């Protein structure tokens, strides 16, 4: 289970590229091989949920610990389920549960990328091609962009 924080500014969202920094293991549960794989493309600020962690608390942790943004306004989490065949385990099916949260930085906030990011930028989520996103993040963005009935 993972939480993804879509920090919004107009029609853009905050996307980052991971630096190969061991702090990612504590910050988001990314071991060395995962951060190298994910570090190849744009990512939505995200983290695996810790045992017993509420998705709202995970989104706040992403804002404050990973992005270093205090006082962010957060939406209620929206859950999505993804079923796929992992490349690492051909023939097996795996479910992921994603909690998608929208966030708005406080007025007057200016972006200063934390040292564990190689790049952090406002990007139109529709602009990067699927191959420019990190492993599977293009699927999360596509699901987030998809209109939901009744909303």
GROMACS .gro file of C-alpha atoms in nm:
model
  151
    1UNK     CA    1   0.000   0.000   0.000
    2UNK     CA    2   0.131   0.338  -0.098
    3UNK     CA    3   0.025   0.700  -0.062
    4UNK     CA    4   0.086   0.945  -0.347
    5UNK     CA    5   0.075   1.320  -0.283
    6UNK     CA    6  -0.028   1.532  -0.581
    7UNK     CA    7   0.095   1.879  -0.486
    8UNK     CA    8  -0.092   2.113  -0.715
    9UNK     CA    9  -0.022   2.459  -0.851
   10UNK     CA   10  -0.269   2.554  -1.121
   11UNK     CA   11  -0.250   2.286  -1.392
   12UNK     CA   12   0.087   2.159  -1.274
   13UNK     CA   13   0.194   1.911  -1.010
   14UNK     CA   14   0.520   1.869  -0.823
   15UNK     CA   15   0.727   1.588  -0.974
   16UNK     CA   16   1.068   1.475  -0.861
   17UNK     CA   17   1.362   1.261  -0.959
   18UNK     CA   18   1.526   1.065  -0.680
   19UNK     CA   19   1.892   1.109  -0.601
   20UNK     CA   20   2.061   0.780  -0.512
   21UNK     CA   21   2.050   0.866  -0.142
   22UNK     CA   22   2.019   0.602   0.133
   23UNK     CA   23   1.779   0.832   0.325
   24UNK     CA   24   1.505   0.715   0.085
   25UNK     CA   25   1.489   0.387   0.275
   26UNK     CA   26   1.373   0.566   0.592
   27UNK     CA   27   1.174   0.835   0.411
   28UNK     CA   28   0.972   0.617   0.175
   29UNK     CA   29   1.071   0.253   0.220
   30UNK     CA   30   1.287   0.245  -0.095
   31UNK     CA   31   1.585   0.014  -0.078
   32UNK     CA   32   1.887   0.069  -0.302
   33UNK     CA   33   1.757  -0.126  -0.602
   34UNK     CA   34   1.413   0.039  -0.592
   35UNK     CA   35   1.548   0.393  -0.563
   36UNK     CA   36   1.783   0.328  -0.857
   37UNK     CA   37   1.495   0.193  -1.066
   38UNK     CA   38   1.260   0.476  -0.964
   39UNK     CA   39   1.538   0.735  -0.992
   40UNK     CA   40   1.540   0.703  -1.371
   41UNK     CA   41   1.227   0.912  -1.422
   42UNK     CA   42   0.974   1.155  -1.281
   43UNK     CA   43   0.794   1.047  -0.965
   44UNK     CA   44   0.497   1.167  -0.767
   45UNK     CA   45   0.601   1.231  -0.406
   46UNK     CA   46   0.505   0.902  -0.243
   47UNK     CA   47   0.575   0.647   0.025
   48UNK     CA   48   0.477   0.300   0.125
   49UNK     CA   49   0.249   0.306   0.426
   50UNK     CA   50   0.409   0.201   0.750
   51UNK     CA   51   0.242  -0.075   0.952
   52UNK     CA   52  -0.081   0.063   1.099
   53UNK     CA   53  -0.034   0.406   0.937
   54UNK     CA   54  -0.345   0.594   0.827
   55UNK     CA   55  -0.322   0.718   0.464
   56UNK     CA   56  -0.387   1.073   0.590
   57UNK     CA   57  -0.087   1.048   0.822
   58UNK     CA   58   0.122   0.908   0.535
   59UNK     CA   59   0.028   1.206   0.314
   60UNK     CA   60   0.121   1.448   0.594
   61UNK     CA   61   0.452   1.260   0.640
   62UNK     CA   62   0.523   1.285   0.266
   63UNK     CA   63   0.457   1.661   0.279
   64UNK     CA   64   0.660   1.730   0.592
   65UNK     CA   65   0.939   1.471   0.592
   66UNK     CA   66   0.998   1.405   0.222
   67UNK     CA   67   0.910   1.743   0.066
   68UNK     CA   68   0.987   1.953   0.376
   69UNK     CA   69   0.659   2.147   0.339
   70UNK     CA   70   0.482   2.243   0.663
   71UNK     CA   71   0.119   2.357   0.671
   72UNK     CA   72   0.004   2.194   0.350
   73UNK     CA   73  -0.371   2.160   0.293
   74UNK     CA   74  -0.456   1.799   0.207
   75UNK     CA   75  -0.764   1.639   0.054
   76UNK     CA   76  -0.919   1.319   0.182
   77UNK     CA   77  -0.746   1.014   0.033
   78UNK     CA   78  -0.899   0.850  -0.272
   79UNK     CA   79  -0.826   0.479  -0.299
   80UNK     CA   80  -0.745   0.296  -0.620
   81UNK     CA   81  -0.662  -0.071  -0.676
   82UNK     CA   82  -0.425  -0.194  -0.942
   83UNK     CA   83  -0.383  -0.557  -1.053
   84UNK     CA   84  -0.083  -0.644  -1.267
   85UNK     CA   85   0.176  -0.906  -1.351
   86UNK     CA   86   0.509  -0.794  -1.200
   87UNK     CA   87   0.810  -0.810  -1.432
   88UNK     CA   88   1.005  -0.969  -1.147
   89UNK     CA   89   0.747  -1.252  -1.110
   90UNK     CA   90   0.612  -1.354  -1.453
   91UNK     CA   91   0.288  -1.548  -1.440
   92UNK     CA   92   0.198  -1.414  -1.095
   93UNK     CA   93  -0.063  -1.144  -1.029
   94UNK     CA   94  -0.010  -0.869  -0.772
   95UNK     CA   95  -0.252  -0.616  -0.622
   96UNK     CA   96  -0.145  -0.266  -0.523
   97UNK     CA   97  -0.363  -0.032  -0.321
   98UNK     CA   98  -0.292   0.333  -0.383
   99UNK     CA   99  -0.413   0.627  -0.176
  100UNK     CA  100  -0.416   0.940  -0.391
  101UNK     CA  101  -0.415   1.271  -0.202
  102UNK     CA  102  -0.423   1.625  -0.344
  103UNK     CA  103  -0.221   1.890  -0.163
  104UNK     CA  104  -0.180   2.266  -0.177
  105UNK     CA  105   0.127   2.433  -0.029
  106UNK     CA  106   0.069   2.720   0.212
  107UNK     CA  107   0.061   3.075   0.074
  108UNK     CA  108   0.405   3.222   0.036
  109UNK     CA  109   0.580   2.885   0.020
  110UNK     CA  110   0.874   2.866  -0.219
  111UNK     CA  111   1.020   2.541  -0.339
  112UNK     CA  112   1.360   2.435  -0.215
  113UNK     CA  113   1.436   2.079  -0.328
  114UNK     CA  114   1.550   1.858  -0.038
  115UNK     CA  115   1.897   1.706  -0.087
  116UNK     CA  116   1.758   1.356  -0.154
  117UNK     CA  117   1.603   1.479  -0.480
  118UNK     CA  118   1.814   1.517  -0.795
  119UNK     CA  119   1.534   1.734  -0.939
  120UNK     CA  120   1.201   1.868  -0.815
  121UNK     CA  121   0.986   2.074  -1.051
  122UNK     CA  122   0.635   2.189  -1.137
  123UNK     CA  123   0.527   1.990  -1.442
  124UNK     CA  124   0.208   1.947  -1.639
  125UNK     CA  125   0.126   1.581  -1.561
  126UNK     CA  126   0.018   1.526  -1.923
  127UNK     CA  127   0.347   1.651  -2.070
  128UNK     CA  128   0.599   1.378  -1.981
  129UNK     CA  129   0.566   1.068  -2.196
  130UNK     CA  130   0.503   0.738  -2.017
  131UNK     CA  131   0.870   0.650  -2.058
  132UNK     CA  132   0.976   0.971  -1.880
  133UNK     CA  133   0.797   0.864  -1.561
  134UNK     CA  134   0.962   0.630  -1.313
  135UNK     CA  135   0.852   0.267  -1.291
  136UNK     CA  136   0.468   0.260  -1.285
  137UNK     CA  137   0.424   0.627  -1.185
  138UNK     CA  138   0.272   0.696  -1.526
  139UNK     CA  139  -0.010   0.454  -1.431
  140UNK     CA  140  -0.072   0.637  -1.104
  141UNK     CA  141  -0.085   0.975  -1.282
  142UNK     CA  142  -0.322   0.834  -1.548
  143UNK     CA  143  -0.554   0.703  -1.277
  144UNK     CA  144  -0.539   1.036  -1.090
  145UNK     CA  145  -0.626   1.228  -1.411
  146UNK     CA  146  -0.920   0.999  -1.496
  147UNK     CA  147  -1.257   1.163  -1.422
  148UNK     CA  148  -1.457   0.991  -1.150
  149UNK     CA  149  -1.836   0.953  -1.171
  150UNK     CA  150  -2.014   1.197  -0.943
  151UNK     CA  151  -1.712   1.426  -0.897
   0.00000   0.00000   0.00000
